[in-house]
mmCIF file of C-alpha atoms in Angstrom:
data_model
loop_
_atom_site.group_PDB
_atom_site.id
_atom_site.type_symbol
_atom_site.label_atom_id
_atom_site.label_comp_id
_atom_site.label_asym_id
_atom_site.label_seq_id
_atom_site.Cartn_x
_atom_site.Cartn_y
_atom_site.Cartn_z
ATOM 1 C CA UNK A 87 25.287 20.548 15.386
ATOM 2 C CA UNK A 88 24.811 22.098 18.818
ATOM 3 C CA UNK A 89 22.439 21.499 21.437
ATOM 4 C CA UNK A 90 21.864 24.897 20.929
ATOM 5 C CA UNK A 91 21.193 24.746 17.537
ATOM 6 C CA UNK A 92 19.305 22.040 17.510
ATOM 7 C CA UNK A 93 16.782 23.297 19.473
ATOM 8 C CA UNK A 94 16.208 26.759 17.222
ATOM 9 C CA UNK A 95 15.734 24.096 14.310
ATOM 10 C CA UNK A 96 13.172 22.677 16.335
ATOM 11 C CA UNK A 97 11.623 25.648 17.881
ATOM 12 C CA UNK A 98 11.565 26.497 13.866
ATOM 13 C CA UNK A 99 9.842 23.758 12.546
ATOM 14 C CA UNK A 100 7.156 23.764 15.507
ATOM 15 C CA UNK A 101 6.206 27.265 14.092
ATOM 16 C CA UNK A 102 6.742 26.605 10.386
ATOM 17 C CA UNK A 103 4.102 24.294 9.778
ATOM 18 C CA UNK A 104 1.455 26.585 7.774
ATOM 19 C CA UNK A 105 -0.805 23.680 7.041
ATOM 20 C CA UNK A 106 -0.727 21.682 10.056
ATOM 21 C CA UNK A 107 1.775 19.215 8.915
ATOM 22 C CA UNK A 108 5.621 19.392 9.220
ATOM 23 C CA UNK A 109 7.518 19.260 5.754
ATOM 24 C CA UNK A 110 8.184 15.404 5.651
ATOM 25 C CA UNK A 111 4.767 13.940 5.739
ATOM 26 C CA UNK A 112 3.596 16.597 3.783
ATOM 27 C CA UNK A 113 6.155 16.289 1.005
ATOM 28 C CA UNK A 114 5.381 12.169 1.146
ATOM 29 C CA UNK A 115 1.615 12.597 0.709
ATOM 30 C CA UNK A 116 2.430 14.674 -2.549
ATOM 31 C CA UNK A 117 5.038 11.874 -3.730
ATOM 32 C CA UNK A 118 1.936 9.768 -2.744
ATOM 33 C CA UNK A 119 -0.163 11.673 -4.571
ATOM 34 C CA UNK A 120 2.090 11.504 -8.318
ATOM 35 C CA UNK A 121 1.908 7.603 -7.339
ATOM 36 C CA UNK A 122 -1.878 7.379 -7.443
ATOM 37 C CA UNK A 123 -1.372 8.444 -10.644
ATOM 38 C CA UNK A 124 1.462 6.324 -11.923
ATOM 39 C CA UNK A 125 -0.135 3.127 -10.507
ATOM 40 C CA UNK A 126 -3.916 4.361 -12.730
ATOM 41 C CA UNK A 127 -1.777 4.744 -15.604
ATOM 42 C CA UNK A 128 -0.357 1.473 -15.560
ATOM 43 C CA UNK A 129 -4.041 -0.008 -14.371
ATOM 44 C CA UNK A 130 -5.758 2.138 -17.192
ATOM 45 C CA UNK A 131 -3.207 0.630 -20.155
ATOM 46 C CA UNK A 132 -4.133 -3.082 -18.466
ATOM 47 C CA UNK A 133 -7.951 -2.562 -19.202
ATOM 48 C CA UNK A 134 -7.074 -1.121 -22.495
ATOM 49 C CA UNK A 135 -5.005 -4.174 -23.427
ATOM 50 C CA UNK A 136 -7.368 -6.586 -21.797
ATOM 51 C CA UNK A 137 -10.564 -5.438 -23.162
ATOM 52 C CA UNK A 138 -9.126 -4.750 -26.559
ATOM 53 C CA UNK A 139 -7.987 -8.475 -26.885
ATOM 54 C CA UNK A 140 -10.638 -11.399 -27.655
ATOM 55 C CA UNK A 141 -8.806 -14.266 -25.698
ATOM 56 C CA UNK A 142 -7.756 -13.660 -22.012
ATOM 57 C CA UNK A 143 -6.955 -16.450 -19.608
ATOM 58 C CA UNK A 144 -9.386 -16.797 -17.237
ATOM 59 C CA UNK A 145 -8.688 -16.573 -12.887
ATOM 60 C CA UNK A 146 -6.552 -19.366 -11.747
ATOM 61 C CA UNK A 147 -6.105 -20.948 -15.276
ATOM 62 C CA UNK A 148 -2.295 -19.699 -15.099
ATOM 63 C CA UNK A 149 -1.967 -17.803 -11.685
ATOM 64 C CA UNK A 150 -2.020 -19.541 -8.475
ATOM 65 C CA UNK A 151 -4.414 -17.612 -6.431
ATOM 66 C CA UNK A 152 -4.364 -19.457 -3.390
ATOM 67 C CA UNK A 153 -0.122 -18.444 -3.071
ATOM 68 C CA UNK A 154 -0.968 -15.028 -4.196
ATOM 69 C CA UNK A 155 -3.990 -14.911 -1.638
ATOM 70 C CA UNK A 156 -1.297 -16.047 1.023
ATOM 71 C CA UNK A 157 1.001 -13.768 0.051
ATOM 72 C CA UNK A 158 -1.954 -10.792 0.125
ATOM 73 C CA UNK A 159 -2.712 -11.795 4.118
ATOM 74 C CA UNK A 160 0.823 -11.343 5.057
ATOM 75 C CA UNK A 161 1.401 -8.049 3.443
ATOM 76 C CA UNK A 162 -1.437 -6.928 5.186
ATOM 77 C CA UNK A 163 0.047 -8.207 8.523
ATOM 78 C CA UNK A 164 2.718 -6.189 7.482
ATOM 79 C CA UNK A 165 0.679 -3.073 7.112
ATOM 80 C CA UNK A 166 -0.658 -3.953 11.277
ATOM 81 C CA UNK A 167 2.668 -4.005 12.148
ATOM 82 C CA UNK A 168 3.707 -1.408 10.778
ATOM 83 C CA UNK A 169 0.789 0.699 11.806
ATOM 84 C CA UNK A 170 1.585 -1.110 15.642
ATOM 85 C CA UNK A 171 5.758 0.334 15.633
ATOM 86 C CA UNK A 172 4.214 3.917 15.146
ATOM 87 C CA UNK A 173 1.523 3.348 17.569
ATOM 88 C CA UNK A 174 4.190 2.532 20.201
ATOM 89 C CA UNK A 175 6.272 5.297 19.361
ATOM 90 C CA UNK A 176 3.149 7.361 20.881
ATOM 91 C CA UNK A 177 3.508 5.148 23.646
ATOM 92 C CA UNK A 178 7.341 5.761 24.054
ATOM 93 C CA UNK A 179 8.005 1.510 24.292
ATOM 94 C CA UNK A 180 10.951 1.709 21.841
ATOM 95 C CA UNK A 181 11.412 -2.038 22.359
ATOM 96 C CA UNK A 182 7.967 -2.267 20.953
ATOM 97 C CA UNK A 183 9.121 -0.046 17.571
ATOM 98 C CA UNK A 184 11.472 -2.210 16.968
ATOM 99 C CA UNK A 185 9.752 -5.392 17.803
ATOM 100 C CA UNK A 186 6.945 -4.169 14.832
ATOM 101 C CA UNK A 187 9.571 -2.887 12.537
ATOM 102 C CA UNK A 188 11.055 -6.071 12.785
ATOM 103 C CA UNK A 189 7.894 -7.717 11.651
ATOM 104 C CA UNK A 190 7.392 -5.873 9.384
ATOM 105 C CA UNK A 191 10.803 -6.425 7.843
ATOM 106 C CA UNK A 192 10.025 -9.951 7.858
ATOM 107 C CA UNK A 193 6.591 -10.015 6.542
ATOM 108 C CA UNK A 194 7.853 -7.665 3.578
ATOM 109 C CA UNK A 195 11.108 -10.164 2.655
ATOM 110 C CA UNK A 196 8.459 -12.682 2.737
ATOM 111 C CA UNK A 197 6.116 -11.136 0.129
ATOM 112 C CA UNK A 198 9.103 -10.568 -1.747
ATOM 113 C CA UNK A 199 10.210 -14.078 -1.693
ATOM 114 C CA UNK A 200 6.963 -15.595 -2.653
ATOM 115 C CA UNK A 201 6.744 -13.581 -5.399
ATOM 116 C CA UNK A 202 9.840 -14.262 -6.485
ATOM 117 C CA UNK A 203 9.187 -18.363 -6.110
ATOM 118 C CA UNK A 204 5.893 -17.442 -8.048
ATOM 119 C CA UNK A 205 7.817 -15.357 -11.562
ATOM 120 C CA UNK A 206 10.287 -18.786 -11.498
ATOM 121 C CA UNK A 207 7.316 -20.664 -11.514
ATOM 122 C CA UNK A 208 5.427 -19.346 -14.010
ATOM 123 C CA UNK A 209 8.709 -18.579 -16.524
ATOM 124 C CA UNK A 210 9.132 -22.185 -16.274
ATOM 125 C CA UNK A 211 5.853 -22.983 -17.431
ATOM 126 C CA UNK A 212 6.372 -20.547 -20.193
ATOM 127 C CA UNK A 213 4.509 -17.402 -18.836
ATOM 128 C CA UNK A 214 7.745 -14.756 -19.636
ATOM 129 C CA UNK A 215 7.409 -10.560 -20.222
ATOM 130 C CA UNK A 216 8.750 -10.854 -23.567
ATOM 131 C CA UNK A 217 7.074 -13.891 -25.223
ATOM 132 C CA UNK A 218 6.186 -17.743 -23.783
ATOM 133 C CA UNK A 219 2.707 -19.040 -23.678
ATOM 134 C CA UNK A 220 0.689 -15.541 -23.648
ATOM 135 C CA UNK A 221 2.684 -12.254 -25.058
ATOM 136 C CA UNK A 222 0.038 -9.628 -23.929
ATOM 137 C CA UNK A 223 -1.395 -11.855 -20.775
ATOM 138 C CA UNK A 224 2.670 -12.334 -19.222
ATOM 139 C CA UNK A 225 3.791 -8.599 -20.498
ATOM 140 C CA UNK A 226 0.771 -7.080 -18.381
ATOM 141 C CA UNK A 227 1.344 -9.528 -15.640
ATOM 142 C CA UNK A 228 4.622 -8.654 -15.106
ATOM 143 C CA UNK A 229 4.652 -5.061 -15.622
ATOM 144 C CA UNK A 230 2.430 -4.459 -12.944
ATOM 145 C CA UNK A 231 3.732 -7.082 -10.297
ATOM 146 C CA UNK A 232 6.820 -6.057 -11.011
ATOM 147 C CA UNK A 233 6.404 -2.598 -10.529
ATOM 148 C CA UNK A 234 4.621 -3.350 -7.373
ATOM 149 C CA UNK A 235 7.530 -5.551 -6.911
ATOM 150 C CA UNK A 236 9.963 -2.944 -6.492
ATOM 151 C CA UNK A 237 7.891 -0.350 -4.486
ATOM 152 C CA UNK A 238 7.867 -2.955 -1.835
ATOM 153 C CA UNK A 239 11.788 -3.229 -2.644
ATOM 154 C CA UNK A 240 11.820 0.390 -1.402
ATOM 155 C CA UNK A 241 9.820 -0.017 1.155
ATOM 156 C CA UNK A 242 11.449 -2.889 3.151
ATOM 157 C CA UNK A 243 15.307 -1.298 2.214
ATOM 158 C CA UNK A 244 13.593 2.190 3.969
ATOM 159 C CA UNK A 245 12.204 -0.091 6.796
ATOM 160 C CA UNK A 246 15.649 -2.076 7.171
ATOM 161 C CA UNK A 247 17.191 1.815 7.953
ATOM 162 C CA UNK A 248 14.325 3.094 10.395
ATOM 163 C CA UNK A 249 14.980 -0.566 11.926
ATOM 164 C CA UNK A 250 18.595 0.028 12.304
ATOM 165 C CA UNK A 251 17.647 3.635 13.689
ATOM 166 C CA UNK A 252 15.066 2.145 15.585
ATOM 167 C CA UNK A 253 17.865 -0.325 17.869
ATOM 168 C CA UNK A 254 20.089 2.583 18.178
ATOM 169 C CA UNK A 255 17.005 4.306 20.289
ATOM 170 C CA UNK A 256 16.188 7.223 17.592
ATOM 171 C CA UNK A 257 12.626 6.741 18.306
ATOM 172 C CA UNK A 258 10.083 8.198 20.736
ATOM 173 C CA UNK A 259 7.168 9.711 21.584
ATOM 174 C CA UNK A 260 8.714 13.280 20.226
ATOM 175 C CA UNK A 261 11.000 11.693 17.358
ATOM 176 C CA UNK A 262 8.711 9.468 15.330
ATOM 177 C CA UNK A 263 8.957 10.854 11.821
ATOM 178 C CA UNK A 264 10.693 8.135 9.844
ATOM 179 C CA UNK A 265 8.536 5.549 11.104
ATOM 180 C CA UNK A 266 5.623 7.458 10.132
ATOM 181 C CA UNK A 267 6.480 8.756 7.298
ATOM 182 C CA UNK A 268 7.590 5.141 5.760
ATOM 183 C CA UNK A 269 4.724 3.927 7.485
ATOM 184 C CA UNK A 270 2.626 5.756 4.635
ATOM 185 C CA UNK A 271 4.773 4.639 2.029
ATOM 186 C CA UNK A 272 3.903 1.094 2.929
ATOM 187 C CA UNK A 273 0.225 1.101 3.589
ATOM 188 C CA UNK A 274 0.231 2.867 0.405
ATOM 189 C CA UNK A 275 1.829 -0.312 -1.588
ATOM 190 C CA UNK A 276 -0.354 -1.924 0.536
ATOM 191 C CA UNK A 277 -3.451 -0.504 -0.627
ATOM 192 C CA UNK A 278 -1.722 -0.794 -4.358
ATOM 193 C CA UNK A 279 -1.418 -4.492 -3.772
ATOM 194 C CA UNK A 280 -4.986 -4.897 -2.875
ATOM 195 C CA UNK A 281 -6.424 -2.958 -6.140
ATOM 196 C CA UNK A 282 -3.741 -5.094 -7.925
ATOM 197 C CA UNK A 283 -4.544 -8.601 -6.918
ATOM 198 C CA UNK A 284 -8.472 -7.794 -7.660
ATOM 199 C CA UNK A 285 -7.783 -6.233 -10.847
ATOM 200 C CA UNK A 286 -4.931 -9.093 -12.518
ATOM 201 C CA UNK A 287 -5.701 -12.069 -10.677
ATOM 202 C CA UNK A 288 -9.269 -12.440 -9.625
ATOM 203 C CA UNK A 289 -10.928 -10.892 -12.487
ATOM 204 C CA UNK B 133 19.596 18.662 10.499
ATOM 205 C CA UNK B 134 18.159 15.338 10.288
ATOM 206 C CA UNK B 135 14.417 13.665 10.914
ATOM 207 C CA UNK B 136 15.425 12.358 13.865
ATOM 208 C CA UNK B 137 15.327 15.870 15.623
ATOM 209 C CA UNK B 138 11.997 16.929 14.631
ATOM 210 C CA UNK B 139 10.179 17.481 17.597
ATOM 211 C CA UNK B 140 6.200 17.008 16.032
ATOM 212 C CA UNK B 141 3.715 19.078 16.968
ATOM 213 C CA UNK B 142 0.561 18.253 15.040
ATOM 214 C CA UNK B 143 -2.811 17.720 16.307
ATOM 215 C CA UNK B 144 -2.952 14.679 18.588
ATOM 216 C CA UNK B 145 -3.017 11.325 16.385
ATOM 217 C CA UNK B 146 -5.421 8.766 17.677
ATOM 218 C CA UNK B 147 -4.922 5.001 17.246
ATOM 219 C CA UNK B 148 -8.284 3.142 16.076
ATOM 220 C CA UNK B 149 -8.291 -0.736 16.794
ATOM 221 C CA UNK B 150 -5.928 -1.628 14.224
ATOM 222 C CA UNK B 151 -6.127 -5.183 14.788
ATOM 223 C CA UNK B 152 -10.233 -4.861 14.201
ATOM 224 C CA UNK B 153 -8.824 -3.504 10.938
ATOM 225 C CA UNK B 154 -7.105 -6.253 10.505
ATOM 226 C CA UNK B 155 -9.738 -8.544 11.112
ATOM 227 C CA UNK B 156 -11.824 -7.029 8.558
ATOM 228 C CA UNK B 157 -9.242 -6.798 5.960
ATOM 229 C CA UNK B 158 -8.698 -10.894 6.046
ATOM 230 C CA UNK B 159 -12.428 -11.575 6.037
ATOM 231 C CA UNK B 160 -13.056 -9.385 3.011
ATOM 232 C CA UNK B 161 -9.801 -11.115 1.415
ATOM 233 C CA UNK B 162 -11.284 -14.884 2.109
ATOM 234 C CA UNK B 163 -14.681 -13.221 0.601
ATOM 235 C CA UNK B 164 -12.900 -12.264 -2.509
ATOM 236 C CA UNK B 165 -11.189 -15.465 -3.309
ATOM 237 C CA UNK B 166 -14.119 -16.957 -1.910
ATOM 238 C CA UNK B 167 -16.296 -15.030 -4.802
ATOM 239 C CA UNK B 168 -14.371 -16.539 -7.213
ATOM 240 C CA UNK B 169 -15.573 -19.922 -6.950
ATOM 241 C CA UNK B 170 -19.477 -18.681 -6.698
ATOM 242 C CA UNK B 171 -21.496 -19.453 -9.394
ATOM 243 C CA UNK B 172 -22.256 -15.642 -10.238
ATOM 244 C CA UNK B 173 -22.658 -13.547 -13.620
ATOM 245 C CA UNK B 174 -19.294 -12.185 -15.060
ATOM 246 C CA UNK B 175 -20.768 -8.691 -14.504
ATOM 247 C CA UNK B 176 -21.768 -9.592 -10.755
ATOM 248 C CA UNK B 177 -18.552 -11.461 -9.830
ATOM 249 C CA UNK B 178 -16.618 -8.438 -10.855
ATOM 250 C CA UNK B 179 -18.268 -6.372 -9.183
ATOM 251 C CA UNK B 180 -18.916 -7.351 -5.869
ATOM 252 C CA UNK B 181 -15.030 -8.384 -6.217
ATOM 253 C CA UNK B 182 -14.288 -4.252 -7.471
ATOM 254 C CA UNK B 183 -16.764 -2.991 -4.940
ATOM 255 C CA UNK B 184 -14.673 -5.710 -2.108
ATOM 256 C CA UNK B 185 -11.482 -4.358 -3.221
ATOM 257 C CA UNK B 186 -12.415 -0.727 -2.768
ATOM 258 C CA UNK B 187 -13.603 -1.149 0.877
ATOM 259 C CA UNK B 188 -10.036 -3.127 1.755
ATOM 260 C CA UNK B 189 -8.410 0.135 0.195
ATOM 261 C CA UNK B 190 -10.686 2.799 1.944
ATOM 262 C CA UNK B 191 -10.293 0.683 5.576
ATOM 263 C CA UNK B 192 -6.378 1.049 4.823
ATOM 264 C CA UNK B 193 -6.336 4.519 3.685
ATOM 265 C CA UNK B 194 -8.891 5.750 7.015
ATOM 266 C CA UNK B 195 -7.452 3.545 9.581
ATOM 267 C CA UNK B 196 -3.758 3.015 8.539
ATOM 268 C CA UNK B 197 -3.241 5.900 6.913
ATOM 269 C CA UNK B 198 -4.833 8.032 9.398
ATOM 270 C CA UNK B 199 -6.827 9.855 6.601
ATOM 271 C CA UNK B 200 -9.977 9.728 9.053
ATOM 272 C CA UNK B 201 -8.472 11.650 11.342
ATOM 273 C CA UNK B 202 -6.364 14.001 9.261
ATOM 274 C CA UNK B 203 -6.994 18.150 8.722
ATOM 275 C CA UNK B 204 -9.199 18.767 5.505
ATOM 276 C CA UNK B 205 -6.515 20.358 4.121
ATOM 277 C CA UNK B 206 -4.746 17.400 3.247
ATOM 278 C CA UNK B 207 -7.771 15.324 2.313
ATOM 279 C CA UNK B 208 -8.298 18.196 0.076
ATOM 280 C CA UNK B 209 -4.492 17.745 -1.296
ATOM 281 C CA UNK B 210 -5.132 13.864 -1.921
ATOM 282 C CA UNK B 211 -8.830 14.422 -3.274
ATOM 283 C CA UNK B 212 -7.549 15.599 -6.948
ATOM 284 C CA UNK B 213 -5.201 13.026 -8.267
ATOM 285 C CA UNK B 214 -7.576 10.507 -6.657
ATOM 286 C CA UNK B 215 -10.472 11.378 -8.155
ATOM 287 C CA UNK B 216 -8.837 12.287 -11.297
ATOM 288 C CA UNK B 217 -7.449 8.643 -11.289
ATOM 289 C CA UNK B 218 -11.209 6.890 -10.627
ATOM 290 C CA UNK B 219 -12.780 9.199 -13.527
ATOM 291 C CA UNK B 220 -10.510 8.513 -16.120
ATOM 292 C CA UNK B 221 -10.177 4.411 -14.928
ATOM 293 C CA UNK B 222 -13.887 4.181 -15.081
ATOM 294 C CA UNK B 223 -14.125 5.917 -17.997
ATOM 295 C CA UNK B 224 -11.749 3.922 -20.274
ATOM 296 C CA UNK B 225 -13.369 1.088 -18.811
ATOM 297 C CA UNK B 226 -16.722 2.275 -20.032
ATOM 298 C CA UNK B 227 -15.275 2.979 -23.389
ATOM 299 C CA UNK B 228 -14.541 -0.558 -23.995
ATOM 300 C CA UNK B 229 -16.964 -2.720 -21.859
ATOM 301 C CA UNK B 230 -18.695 -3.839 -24.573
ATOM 302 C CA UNK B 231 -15.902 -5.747 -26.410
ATOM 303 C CA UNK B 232 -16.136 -7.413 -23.123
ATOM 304 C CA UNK B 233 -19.508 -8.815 -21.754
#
């Protein structure tokens, strides 16, 4: 594309913006908004399953909270730095951006890892999705982990291609869409994770 | 054309003190695993551990999300499913308590 060009596509999307929000962020908060209710669906079949039954392990009898609490605190510092990369993109320090989204990166293979020491850990103790110790207790468990699981799959895949972007020099003060845009994504699994890890493992 | 050309021109986005945010969202964690170990009521330890969980989601949603400082019209997008999603949790929840406590 042109110079040219480029900047009637940009003179086009300054004035097509009937809301107040360009098409990208509004388009995520909707995608956002079907998740809200994917995530209560899954959280409203859990209560339904766990109420219904008369024996239910209680907190900590077969999930380690203390790992899981870990693993909460550093998916929130991955939220801060997160939130940090698209504060600096305001402040045009791209070596900043991609100092954060590095973090970030990190913090989210992290999570991933300690959950994934946490499923071998508990399969060999006989907690499995299909069967094991508990049927009902290990099938809710890992449905909704899991799912969780893979959302912050997506998430840190998206933030290992804004990173990439981010060391070419894509990002500034003017051209910070990406970051922001899969900065909601993950303060949204963030927020997930933190109605999750009340919900299965404290209560 | 790609993201990467978008030049943004929404209402200027202000940065709270995220790591304030921060701060609060670890102390409110270490209070809920903390809560675990009190000697409370079932019905009181879950929920002041609900009602903890819901103000870690709310600071995220204001402050990281930028939902405090957002145009109504998208709070007023968000709003439905949200709400929708609260009713109908609390109410299955309130259909079956009793098996419960």
């Amino acid at each position: 594309m042109s110079h040219a060009a480029a900047m009637n596509m940009d003179v086009e999307i300054k004035t097509h913006q009937p809301i107040g929000l360009y098409n990208g962020k509004l388009g995520m908060w909707l995608f956002l908004c079907s998740e809200i209710m994917f995530f209560a669906g899954l959280i409203g079949a859990y209560i339904v399953l766990r109420l219904g039954t008369a024996t239910w392990p209680q907190p900590g009898e077969i999930l380690n909270i203390p790992l899981t609490g870990a693993n909460t605190f550093i998916l929130i510092c991955s939220s801060v730095t997160m939130v940090k990369a698209f504060q600096y993109c305001h402040l045009n320090d791209k070596k900043k951006i991609t100092l954060y989204l590095f973090l970030t990166f990190v913090f989210g293979v992290i999570f991933l890892s300690i959950q994934a020491v946490e499923y071998l850990k508990l399969a060999h103790e006989g907690l499995l999705p299909n069967g094991g110790i508990n049927h009902l207790y290990g099938t809710c468990f890992y449905v909704l982990t899991c799912f969780h699981g893979c959302h912050v799959l997506g998430g840190v895949i998206s933030i290992f291609f804004i990173l990439i972007k981010s060391l070419l020099g894509h990002f500034d003060k003017d051209h910070y869409a990406p970051v922001e845009l899969v900065g909601l994504y993950w303060h949204f699994v963030d927020l997930v994770w933190i109605i999750l890890f009340t919900i299965v493992y404290l209560i | 054309m790609n993201t990467q050309t978008q030049v943004i021109t929404e209402h200027e986005i202000e940065h709270p003190n995220y790591m304030a945010v921060w701060a609060a969202l670890l102390a409110l964690t270490v209070l809920e695993v903390g809560a675990l170990y009190l000697p409370f009521g079932k019905l009181v330890s879950v929920l002041t551990l609900l009602a903890l969980s819901v103000v870690k989601a709310v600071l995220v949603g204001m402050y990281f999300m930028h939902l405090k400082f957002e145009r109504w019209v998208l709070i007023a997008i968000i709003i439905y499913p949200l709400m929708l999603s609260v009713v109908l949790t609390v109410l299955t929840f309130l259909s079956l308590y009793r098996h419960w406590f």
